[in-house]
Amino acid sequence: MVNIDALLSEWAYRCKKGYPDMDSPSDLKVLKTILNEWEISLPKFQEHVIMEQEEKEISITDITDILNQIKDDQKALDKIYKFIINRPGEKGFFGVSNDSNVTDKTVDTSNAPQVIFDLLSNSGDLKKYIEFSKPGFSDIGKEGNFLDFFEGKSGISKDTLTKMFNFSGKESGRGVGKGEVAMALLFNDVKMASAGAGDLNWGGKSLEVKGSNARLGGRDRKFEGFERTALGQLAEKYGKSDQQFRTLIPNLADEEDIDKKELLEAVIDFEGKAHPKGDAKKYFTEDMLNNPIEIRKSFTKNLINHYSTSKNIDHFIWWNSNNKFGKYISFTPSEADELVDKGLLRTNNTSVYQLDPSISKP
């Protein structure tokens, strides 16, 4: 014999409201679950009634009734309006994100496509995104500003674009830097790299994206045993304790009795160990050992050379994600030297305790 009171109590306990609603499909499913657990069978017509209630589709009338109940809640109406108006573009957006390799696994900390979709939806820019003709990566030229370029192409607001370019995260410990997801979604020939070199895949080429303060290497990577290198021994011999090479090397070069050729060989030997994939013999010469500015440039050039060679990078785009937000420079590894000489690319100072300094310009 079924204990009706116990059954009703259990049913009410499991319902979200604390009591059962016969018009609620979810509450009826709860009842079915309890009946199955308690091995209680129902006459076929009663089971049919429950199933019919569960499968009842929501009608326009149901929605209208709900809207009438909240007609004075402007905030709620705004949210519903945005949902309805953006619904047709949802399939199109997620199709683009999938083709761009931007998936729910792109970063570990959030669902990247959903975050960007919500951003575009809530800002009212989704329709503009869906309808604009996406450019190829080469269309941006050698330098410019992302915000100006994409606002002009799409009409998407700079505020929305800024938030898109600020999106970042981590994927299985690998950093997904600012700008990577945005570029994959905004260019028609760029997508997230699934494997191999570079952050992005640009028509089969590896494209490396670096925002402000990003590094070409490891954070706080130090040179162990510097005092045992030829350069370290010269520093000890002449009583130099400088940690930054742009001051250490010129200070050594200023010593009257130092052999400049020996100093140059020591610098080249050091960089050969610190950045073995670079070309120190090309970048360091005897006539620039006294010049702190040229020393700094040479370390930057050699670092870029080392990084691009070791990572098999075909193309770089460095961009400002700080005070001059959106400003970018697009270049190949072979073009880097000239850009460094012109002062358009710059890193912070290389030191014994910071072999891979962060980007400081653009």
CSV table of C-alpha atoms in Angstrom, one decimal:
chain,number,residue,atom,x,y,z
A,1,MET,CA,0.0,0.0,0.0
A,2,VAL,CA,1.3,3.4,-1.0
A,3,ASN,CA,1.9,5.9,1.8
A,4,ILE,CA,0.5,9.0,0.1
A,5,ASP,CA,1.6,11.5,2.8
A,6,ALA,CA,5.2,10.2,2.5
A,7,LEU,CA,5.1,10.4,-1.3
A,8,LEU,CA,3.8,13.9,-1.3
A,9,SER,CA,6.4,15.0,1.3
A,10,GLU,CA,9.3,13.5,-0.7
A,11,TRP,CA,8.0,15.1,-3.9
A,12,ALA,CA,7.6,18.5,-2.3
A,13,TYR,CA,11.1,18.2,-0.8
A,14,ARG,CA,12.7,17.6,-4.2
A,15,CYS,CA,10.8,20.4,-6.0
A,16,LYS,CA,12.7,23.7,-6.5
A,17,LYS,CA,9.8,25.7,-5.1
A,18,GLY,CA,9.3,23.4,-2.1
A,19,TYR,CA,6.0,22.3,-3.3
A,20,PRO,CA,4.8,20.4,-6.5
A,21,ASP,CA,3.3,22.2,-9.5
A,22,MET,CA,1.2,20.0,-11.7
A,23,ASP,CA,1.8,22.4,-14.6
A,24,SER,CA,5.6,22.2,-14.2
A,25,PRO,CA,7.2,19.6,-16.5
A,26,SER,CA,10.3,19.5,-14.2
A,27,ASP,CA,8.2,18.8,-11.2
A,28,LEU,CA,6.4,16.0,-13.0
A,29,LYS,CA,9.7,14.5,-14.0
A,30,VAL,CA,10.6,14.5,-10.3
A,31,LEU,CA,7.4,12.6,-9.5
A,32,LYS,CA,8.2,10.0,-12.2
A,33,THR,CA,11.7,9.5,-10.7
A,34,ILE,CA,10.3,9.0,-7.2
A,35,LEU,CA,7.6,6.5,-8.5
A,36,ASN,CA,10.3,4.5,-10.3
A,37,GLU,CA,12.6,4.6,-7.2
A,38,TRP,CA,9.7,3.4,-5.0
A,39,GLU,CA,8.7,0.8,-7.7
A,40,ILE,CA,5.1,2.2,-7.9
A,41,SER,CA,3.4,1.6,-11.2
A,42,LEU,CA,0.7,3.9,-12.6
A,43,PRO,CA,-2.3,3.1,-14.8
A,44,LYS,CA,-1.4,3.8,-18.4
A,45,PHE,CA,-3.8,6.8,-18.7
A,46,GLN,CA,-2.2,8.5,-15.7
A,47,GLU,CA,1.3,8.0,-17.0
A,48,HIS,CA,0.1,9.3,-20.4
A,49,VAL,CA,-1.1,12.5,-18.6
A,50,ILE,CA,2.2,13.0,-17.0
A,51,MET,CA,4.2,12.5,-20.2
A,52,GLU,CA,1.8,14.8,-22.1
A,53,GLN,CA,2.4,17.6,-19.5
A,54,GLU,CA,6.2,17.0,-19.7
A,55,GLU,CA,6.2,17.3,-23.5
A,56,LYS,CA,4.0,20.4,-23.6
A,57,GLU,CA,5.7,23.0,-25.9
A,58,ILE,CA,5.9,26.6,-24.9
A,59,SER,CA,3.6,28.7,-27.0
A,60,ILE,CA,3.6,32.4,-28.0
A,61,THR,CA,0.7,32.8,-25.6
A,62,ASP,CA,2.8,31.4,-22.7
A,63,ILE,CA,5.5,34.0,-23.5
A,64,THR,CA,3.0,36.8,-23.8
A,65,ASP,CA,1.5,35.9,-20.5
A,66,ILE,CA,4.9,36.1,-18.8
A,67,LEU,CA,5.7,39.4,-20.5
A,68,ASN,CA,2.5,40.9,-19.3
A,69,GLN,CA,3.6,39.9,-15.7
A,70,ILE,CA,6.8,41.8,-16.0
A,71,LYS,CA,5.7,44.7,-18.3
A,72,ASP,CA,6.8,47.3,-15.7
A,73,ASP,CA,10.3,45.7,-15.3
A,74,GLN,CA,12.3,47.6,-18.0
A,75,LYS,CA,15.6,45.9,-17.2
A,76,ALA,CA,14.1,42.5,-17.7
A,77,LEU,CA,12.4,43.6,-20.9
A,78,ASP,CA,15.7,44.9,-22.2
A,79,LYS,CA,17.4,41.6,-21.6
A,80,ILE,CA,14.6,39.7,-23.3
A,81,TYR,CA,14.6,42.0,-26.3
A,82,LYS,CA,18.4,41.6,-26.7
A,83,PHE,CA,18.1,37.8,-26.5
A,84,ILE,CA,15.3,37.7,-29.2
A,85,ILE,CA,17.0,40.2,-31.5
A,86,ASN,CA,20.4,38.4,-31.3
A,87,ARG,CA,19.0,34.9,-31.6
A,88,PRO,CA,19.1,34.8,-35.4
A,89,GLY,CA,22.9,35.7,-35.3
A,90,GLU,CA,23.8,33.1,-32.7
A,91,LYS,CA,24.2,30.2,-35.2
A,92,GLY,CA,26.2,32.4,-37.5
A,93,PHE,CA,28.6,33.6,-34.8
A,94,PHE,CA,29.3,30.1,-33.4
A,95,GLY,CA,29.9,28.8,-36.9
A,96,VAL,CA,32.5,31.5,-37.4
A,97,SER,CA,34.1,30.8,-34.0
A,98,ASN,CA,34.3,27.1,-34.8
A,99,ASP,CA,35.9,27.8,-38.2
A,100,SER,CA,38.4,30.1,-36.4
A,101,ASN,CA,39.3,27.3,-34.0
A,102,VAL,CA,37.9,29.4,-31.1
A,103,THR,CA,36.1,26.8,-29.0
A,104,ASP,CA,35.1,26.2,-25.4
A,105,LYS,CA,38.5,24.6,-24.9
A,106,THR,CA,40.5,27.6,-26.2
A,107,VAL,CA,41.1,28.8,-22.6
A,108,ASP,CA,40.7,26.8,-19.4
A,109,THR,CA,39.1,29.6,-17.4
A,110,SER,CA,36.1,30.4,-19.5
A,111,ASN,CA,34.0,29.5,-22.6
A,112,ALA,CA,35.7,31.8,-25.1
A,113,PRO,CA,33.0,31.8,-27.8
A,114,GLN,CA,30.3,32.3,-25.3
A,115,VAL,CA,32.1,35.2,-23.6
A,116,ILE,CA,32.6,37.0,-27.0
A,117,PHE,CA,29.1,36.2,-28.1
A,118,ASP,CA,27.7,37.7,-24.9
A,119,LEU,CA,29.9,40.7,-25.3
A,120,LEU,CA,28.7,41.4,-28.8
A,121,SER,CA,25.1,40.7,-27.9
A,122,ASN,CA,25.0,42.9,-24.8
A,123,SER,CA,26.7,45.8,-26.6
A,124,GLY,CA,24.3,45.6,-29.6
A,125,ASP,CA,27.2,44.9,-32.0
A,126,LEU,CA,26.4,41.3,-32.9
A,127,LYS,CA,24.5,42.2,-36.1
A,128,LYS,CA,27.4,44.4,-37.2
A,129,TYR,CA,29.9,41.6,-36.5
A,130,ILE,CA,27.8,39.0,-38.5
A,131,GLU,CA,27.3,41.3,-41.5
A,132,PHE,CA,30.7,42.9,-41.9
A,133,SER,CA,33.0,41.5,-44.6
A,134,LYS,CA,36.0,40.3,-42.7
A,135,PRO,CA,39.4,41.4,-44.1
A,136,GLY,CA,42.5,39.4,-44.7
A,137,PHE,CA,45.4,39.8,-42.3
A,138,SER,CA,47.5,41.5,-44.9
A,139,ASP,CA,44.9,44.2,-45.3
A,140,ILE,CA,46.1,45.9,-42.1
A,141,GLY,CA,49.4,46.8,-43.7
A,142,LYS,CA,52.7,47.2,-41.7
A,143,GLU,CA,51.4,49.5,-38.9
A,144,GLY,CA,48.3,51.2,-37.6
A,145,ASN,CA,45.7,50.8,-34.9
A,146,PHE,CA,43.3,47.8,-34.5
A,147,LEU,CA,40.5,49.9,-33.0
A,148,ASP,CA,40.5,52.4,-35.9
A,149,PHE,CA,40.8,49.7,-38.5
A,150,PHE,CA,38.0,47.4,-37.4
A,151,GLU,CA,35.6,50.2,-36.3
A,152,GLY,CA,36.0,51.6,-39.9
A,153,LYS,CA,35.5,48.2,-41.5
A,154,SER,CA,32.6,46.9,-39.3
A,155,GLY,CA,31.0,49.7,-37.3
A,156,ILE,CA,31.6,47.7,-34.1
A,157,SER,CA,32.2,50.2,-31.3
A,158,LYS,CA,35.7,50.8,-30.0
A,159,ASP,CA,34.5,49.8,-26.5
A,160,THR,CA,33.4,46.4,-27.7
A,161,LEU,CA,36.6,46.0,-29.8
A,162,THR,CA,38.7,46.9,-26.8
A,163,LYS,CA,37.0,44.2,-24.7
A,164,MET,CA,37.5,41.7,-27.5
A,165,PHE,CA,41.2,42.5,-27.8
A,166,ASN,CA,41.6,42.3,-24.0
A,167,PHE,CA,40.3,38.8,-23.8
A,168,SER,CA,43.0,36.3,-22.7
A,169,GLY,CA,43.5,33.2,-20.6
A,170,LYS,CA,45.4,29.9,-20.4
A,171,GLU,CA,45.1,26.7,-22.3
A,172,SER,CA,46.7,23.6,-20.5
A,173,GLY,CA,49.3,25.9,-18.9
A,174,ARG,CA,50.0,27.8,-22.2
A,175,GLY,CA,49.2,31.5,-22.2
A,176,VAL,CA,46.6,32.7,-24.7
A,177,GLY,CA,47.6,36.3,-24.9
A,178,LYS,CA,45.6,39.4,-25.4
A,179,GLY,CA,44.6,40.0,-29.0
A,180,GLU,CA,44.8,36.3,-30.2
A,181,VAL,CA,41.2,35.4,-29.9
A,182,ALA,CA,40.1,38.8,-31.3
A,183,MET,CA,42.3,38.4,-34.4
A,184,ALA,CA,41.1,34.8,-35.0
A,185,LEU,CA,37.5,36.1,-35.0
A,186,LEU,CA,38.0,39.3,-37.0
A,187,PHE,CA,40.3,38.2,-39.9
A,188,ASN,CA,39.0,35.8,-42.6
A,189,ASP,CA,42.3,34.0,-43.0
A,190,VAL,CA,43.5,33.7,-39.4
A,191,LYS,CA,42.6,31.1,-36.8
A,192,MET,CA,43.9,29.8,-33.5
A,193,ALA,CA,46.9,27.5,-34.0
A,194,SER,CA,46.0,24.0,-33.0
A,195,ALA,CA,49.6,22.8,-32.8
A,196,GLY,CA,53.1,23.7,-33.9
A,197,ALA,CA,54.7,27.2,-34.1
A,198,GLY,CA,53.0,30.5,-33.4
A,199,ASP,CA,49.9,31.7,-31.6
A,200,LEU,CA,47.8,31.9,-34.7
A,201,ASN,CA,47.6,30.2,-38.1
A,202,TRP,CA,47.7,32.7,-40.9
A,203,GLY,CA,47.0,30.7,-44.1
A,204,GLY,CA,49.5,28.1,-43.1
A,205,LYS,CA,52.0,30.5,-41.7
A,206,SER,CA,52.9,30.8,-38.0
A,207,LEU,CA,51.8,34.2,-36.6
A,208,GLU,CA,53.1,35.3,-33.2
A,209,VAL,CA,51.2,37.9,-31.3
A,210,LYS,CA,52.9,40.0,-28.6
A,211,GLY,CA,51.1,42.6,-26.5
A,212,SER,CA,52.7,45.1,-24.2
A,213,ASN,CA,54.9,43.5,-21.5
A,214,ALA,CA,54.9,40.2,-23.3
A,215,ARG,CA,58.2,38.3,-23.5
A,216,LEU,CA,60.2,36.5,-26.2
A,217,GLY,CA,61.0,33.7,-23.8
A,218,GLY,CA,60.6,32.9,-20.1
A,219,ARG,CA,59.8,35.3,-17.3
A,220,ASP,CA,62.7,36.0,-14.9
A,221,ARG,CA,65.0,33.6,-16.7
A,222,LYS,CA,68.5,34.1,-15.2
A,223,PHE,CA,71.9,33.0,-16.3
A,224,GLU,CA,73.3,30.5,-13.8
A,225,GLY,CA,77.0,30.6,-13.3
A,226,PHE,CA,77.6,34.0,-15.0
A,227,GLU,CA,80.8,34.5,-13.0
A,228,ARG,CA,82.3,31.5,-14.8
A,229,THR,CA,81.8,33.0,-18.3
A,230,ALA,CA,84.5,35.0,-20.0
A,231,LEU,CA,82.3,38.1,-19.6
A,232,GLY,CA,81.7,37.4,-16.0
A,233,GLN,CA,85.4,37.0,-15.3
A,234,LEU,CA,86.1,40.3,-17.0
A,235,ALA,CA,83.5,42.0,-14.8
A,236,GLU,CA,85.2,40.5,-11.7
A,237,LYS,CA,88.6,41.5,-12.9
A,238,TYR,CA,87.7,45.1,-13.3
A,239,GLY,CA,85.4,45.3,-10.3
A,240,LYS,CA,82.2,45.8,-12.3
A,241,SER,CA,78.9,44.7,-10.5
A,242,ASP,CA,76.4,46.0,-13.1
A,243,GLN,CA,73.7,43.5,-13.8
A,244,GLN,CA,72.4,45.2,-16.9
A,245,PHE,CA,74.5,44.6,-20.0
A,246,ARG,CA,73.8,48.0,-21.6
A,247,THR,CA,75.9,49.5,-18.7
A,248,LEU,CA,78.2,46.6,-17.9
A,249,ILE,CA,79.7,46.3,-21.4
A,250,PRO,CA,80.3,50.0,-22.0
A,251,ASN,CA,81.8,50.4,-18.5
A,252,LEU,CA,84.2,47.5,-19.3
A,253,ALA,CA,85.0,49.0,-22.7
A,254,ASP,CA,85.9,52.3,-21.0
A,255,GLU,CA,88.7,50.6,-19.0
A,256,GLU,CA,92.1,51.9,-20.4
A,257,ASP,CA,93.9,48.6,-20.5
A,258,ILE,CA,91.1,46.3,-21.6
A,259,ASP,CA,91.5,44.4,-24.8
A,260,LYS,CA,88.4,45.3,-26.9
A,261,LYS,CA,88.7,42.2,-29.0
A,262,GLU,CA,88.7,40.0,-25.9
A,263,LEU,CA,85.7,41.9,-24.6
A,264,LEU,CA,83.8,41.4,-27.9
A,265,GLU,CA,84.6,37.7,-27.9
A,266,ALA,CA,83.3,37.5,-24.3
A,267,VAL,CA,80.0,39.2,-25.2
A,268,ILE,CA,79.5,36.9,-28.3
A,269,ASP,CA,80.4,33.8,-26.2
A,270,PHE,CA,77.9,34.9,-23.5
A,271,GLU,CA,75.0,35.5,-26.0
A,272,GLY,CA,75.9,32.2,-27.7
A,273,LYS,CA,75.0,30.5,-24.4
A,274,ALA,CA,72.1,32.7,-23.4
A,275,HIS,CA,70.4,32.8,-26.9
A,276,PRO,CA,72.0,30.0,-28.9
A,277,LYS,CA,69.6,30.3,-31.9
A,278,GLY,CA,70.5,34.0,-32.4
A,279,ASP,CA,73.4,35.4,-34.4
A,280,ALA,CA,75.6,37.3,-31.9
A,281,LYS,CA,78.5,37.6,-34.3
A,282,LYS,CA,76.3,39.6,-36.7
A,283,TYR,CA,74.9,42.0,-34.0
A,284,PHE,CA,77.8,42.8,-31.8
A,285,THR,CA,80.9,44.6,-33.1
A,286,GLU,CA,83.9,46.2,-31.5
A,287,ASP,CA,83.0,49.7,-32.5
A,288,MET,CA,79.7,49.7,-30.5
A,289,LEU,CA,80.9,48.4,-27.2
A,290,ASN,CA,81.1,51.9,-25.7
A,291,ASN,CA,77.5,52.8,-26.8
A,292,PRO,CA,74.7,51.8,-24.4
A,293,ILE,CA,72.0,52.5,-26.9
A,294,GLU,CA,73.5,50.3,-29.6
A,295,ILE,CA,74.3,47.6,-27.0
A,296,ARG,CA,70.6,47.5,-26.0
A,297,LYS,CA,69.5,47.4,-29.7
A,298,SER,CA,71.9,44.5,-30.4
A,299,PHE,CA,70.5,42.5,-27.5
A,300,THR,CA,67.0,43.1,-28.8
A,301,LYS,CA,67.8,42.1,-32.3
A,302,ASN,CA,69.6,38.9,-31.2
A,303,LEU,CA,66.7,38.0,-28.9
A,304,ILE,CA,64.1,38.3,-31.7
A,305,ASN,CA,66.4,36.3,-34.0
A,306,HIS,CA,66.8,33.6,-31.4
A,307,TYR,CA,63.1,33.4,-30.6
A,308,SER,CA,61.9,33.4,-34.2
A,309,THR,CA,64.4,30.7,-35.1
A,310,SER,CA,63.8,28.4,-32.1
A,311,LYS,CA,60.0,28.8,-32.4
A,312,ASN,CA,59.8,28.6,-36.2
A,313,ILE,CA,57.9,31.9,-36.4
A,314,ASP,CA,57.0,33.2,-39.9
A,315,HIS,CA,55.5,36.5,-38.9
A,316,PHE,CA,55.1,38.8,-35.8
A,317,ILE,CA,52.6,41.3,-34.8
A,318,TRP,CA,53.5,43.4,-31.8
A,319,TRP,CA,50.8,45.6,-30.4
A,320,ASN,CA,50.3,48.1,-27.6
A,321,SER,CA,47.8,46.7,-25.1
A,322,ASN,CA,48.4,49.6,-22.6
A,323,ASN,CA,48.5,53.4,-23.0
A,324,LYS,CA,48.3,53.5,-26.8
A,325,PHE,CA,45.8,50.6,-27.0
A,326,GLY,CA,45.5,49.0,-30.4
A,327,LYS,CA,48.6,50.4,-32.0
A,328,TYR,CA,50.4,47.6,-33.9
A,329,ILE,CA,53.4,46.8,-36.0
A,330,SER,CA,53.3,43.8,-38.4
A,331,PHE,CA,56.6,42.3,-39.6
A,332,THR,CA,58.7,39.3,-40.6
A,333,PRO,CA,61.7,38.2,-38.5
A,334,SER,CA,64.0,39.5,-41.3
A,335,GLU,CA,62.4,43.0,-41.1
A,336,ALA,CA,63.0,43.2,-37.3
A,337,ASP,CA,66.5,44.6,-37.4
A,338,GLU,CA,65.5,47.7,-39.3
A,339,LEU,CA,62.5,48.3,-37.1
A,340,VAL,CA,64.7,48.1,-34.0
A,341,ASP,CA,67.2,50.5,-35.5
A,342,LYS,CA,64.4,53.0,-36.2
A,343,GLY,CA,63.1,52.7,-32.6
A,344,LEU,CA,59.8,51.2,-33.6
A,345,LEU,CA,60.5,48.0,-31.8
A,346,ARG,CA,62.0,47.9,-28.3
A,347,THR,CA,62.4,45.6,-25.3
A,348,ASN,CA,63.5,46.4,-21.8
A,349,ASN,CA,67.1,45.9,-20.8
A,350,THR,CA,68.7,42.5,-20.8
A,351,SER,CA,70.5,41.5,-17.6
A,352,VAL,CA,72.0,38.5,-15.9
A,353,TYR,CA,68.7,38.0,-14.0
A,354,GLN,CA,66.5,38.9,-17.0
A,355,LEU,CA,67.7,37.2,-20.1
A,356,ASP,CA,64.3,37.6,-21.9
A,357,PRO,CA,63.1,41.1,-21.1
A,358,SER,CA,59.5,42.2,-21.8
A,359,ILE,CA,58.4,44.3,-24.8
A,360,SER,CA,58.3,48.0,-24.2
A,361,LYS,CA,57.4,49.3,-27.7
A,362,PRO,CA,55.1,49.7,-29.6
